CSV table of C-alpha atoms in Angstrom, one decimal:
chain,number,residue,atom,x,y,z
A,1,MET,CA,0.0,0.0,0.0
A,2,LYS,CA,1.3,3.4,-0.8
A,3,LEU,CA,0.5,6.5,1.2
A,4,LEU,CA,1.2,9.8,-0.6
A,5,GLY,CA,1.6,13.3,0.8
A,6,PHE,CA,1.4,16.5,-1.2
A,7,GLY,CA,2.5,20.0,-0.3
A,8,VAL,CA,1.3,23.0,-2.1
A,9,ASP,CA,2.2,26.7,-1.7
A,10,THR,CA,-1.2,28.3,-1.4
A,11,ALA,CA,0.1,31.7,-2.5
A,12,THR,CA,1.6,30.5,-5.8
A,13,GLY,CA,-0.2,27.2,-6.4
A,14,GLU,CA,3.2,25.5,-6.8
A,15,TRP,CA,3.9,22.0,-5.6
A,16,THR,CA,6.4,22.3,-2.8
A,17,ALA,CA,6.7,18.6,-1.9
A,18,LEU,CA,5.7,15.2,-2.8
A,19,SER,CA,6.5,12.4,-0.4
A,20,GLY,CA,5.3,8.9,0.2
A,21,VAL,CA,5.6,5.8,2.3
A,22,ASN,CA,5.2,2.1,1.3
A,23,VAL,CA,3.6,-0.1,3.9
A,24,ALA,CA,3.8,-3.9,3.5
A,25,LEU,CA,0.7,-5.5,5.0
A,26,ARG,CA,0.0,-8.9,6.5
A,27,LEU,CA,3.6,-9.5,7.5
A,28,PRO,CA,4.6,-10.7,11.0
A,29,ILE,CA,6.7,-7.5,11.3
A,30,ILE,CA,6.1,-3.8,10.7
A,31,ARG,CA,7.7,-2.9,7.4
A,32,THR,CA,7.7,0.6,5.9
A,33,SER,CA,10.0,2.1,3.3
A,34,VAL,CA,10.3,5.3,1.2
A,35,ASN,CA,8.1,5.6,-1.8
A,36,HIS,CA,10.9,6.4,-4.3
A,37,GLY,CA,13.7,4.5,-5.9
A,38,THR,CA,17.4,4.5,-5.0
A,39,ALA,CA,18.1,7.9,-6.7
A,40,PHE,CA,21.6,6.8,-7.7
A,41,ASP,CA,21.7,9.8,-10.0
A,42,ILE,CA,21.6,12.5,-7.3
A,43,PRO,CA,24.3,11.8,-4.6
A,44,GLY,CA,26.5,14.9,-4.2
A,45,SER,CA,24.1,17.1,-6.2
A,46,GLY,CA,22.4,18.7,-3.2
A,47,LYS,CA,19.0,17.5,-4.4
A,48,ALA,CA,18.5,14.7,-1.9
A,49,GLN,CA,15.9,15.2,0.8
A,50,SER,CA,15.2,13.0,3.8
A,51,ILE,CA,11.5,13.7,4.2
A,52,SER,CA,10.3,10.3,2.8
A,53,LEU,CA,12.7,8.4,5.1
A,54,LEU,CA,11.5,10.4,8.1
A,55,GLU,CA,7.9,9.8,7.2
A,56,ALA,CA,8.5,6.1,6.8
A,57,ILE,CA,10.0,5.9,10.3
A,58,ASP,CA,7.2,8.0,11.7
A,59,TYR,CA,4.5,5.8,10.2
A,60,ALA,CA,6.2,2.6,11.4
A,61,LEU,CA,6.2,4.1,14.9
A,62,LYS,CA,2.5,4.9,14.6
A,63,LEU,CA,1.8,1.3,13.6
A,64,VAL,CA,3.4,-0.1,16.8
A,65,ASP,CA,0.8,-1.2,19.3
A,66,THR,CA,2.9,-1.4,22.5
A,67,SER,CA,0.1,-3.2,24.3
A,68,THR,CA,0.8,-6.3,22.3
A,69,VAL,CA,4.6,-6.2,22.6
A,70,THR,CA,6.0,-8.7,25.1
A,71,ALA,CA,9.5,-9.3,26.3
A,72,GLY,CA,11.4,-11.8,24.3
A,73,SER,CA,9.0,-11.7,21.3
């Protein structure tokens, strides 16, 4: 399942951000990842942004139900 987030500058109508998170369902673990490829073409260019990674981590934390976590599991 892909979750997308869009940012728009309301003054100009310009897109300011597009981010997303992949969520793998029906696994025995929580698995989220960024919604883009490896971007091998942009290292060192100053174009890379960490927002998708941070959103994937944040969403994984939201999926954790600590009431079902037991020691040693």
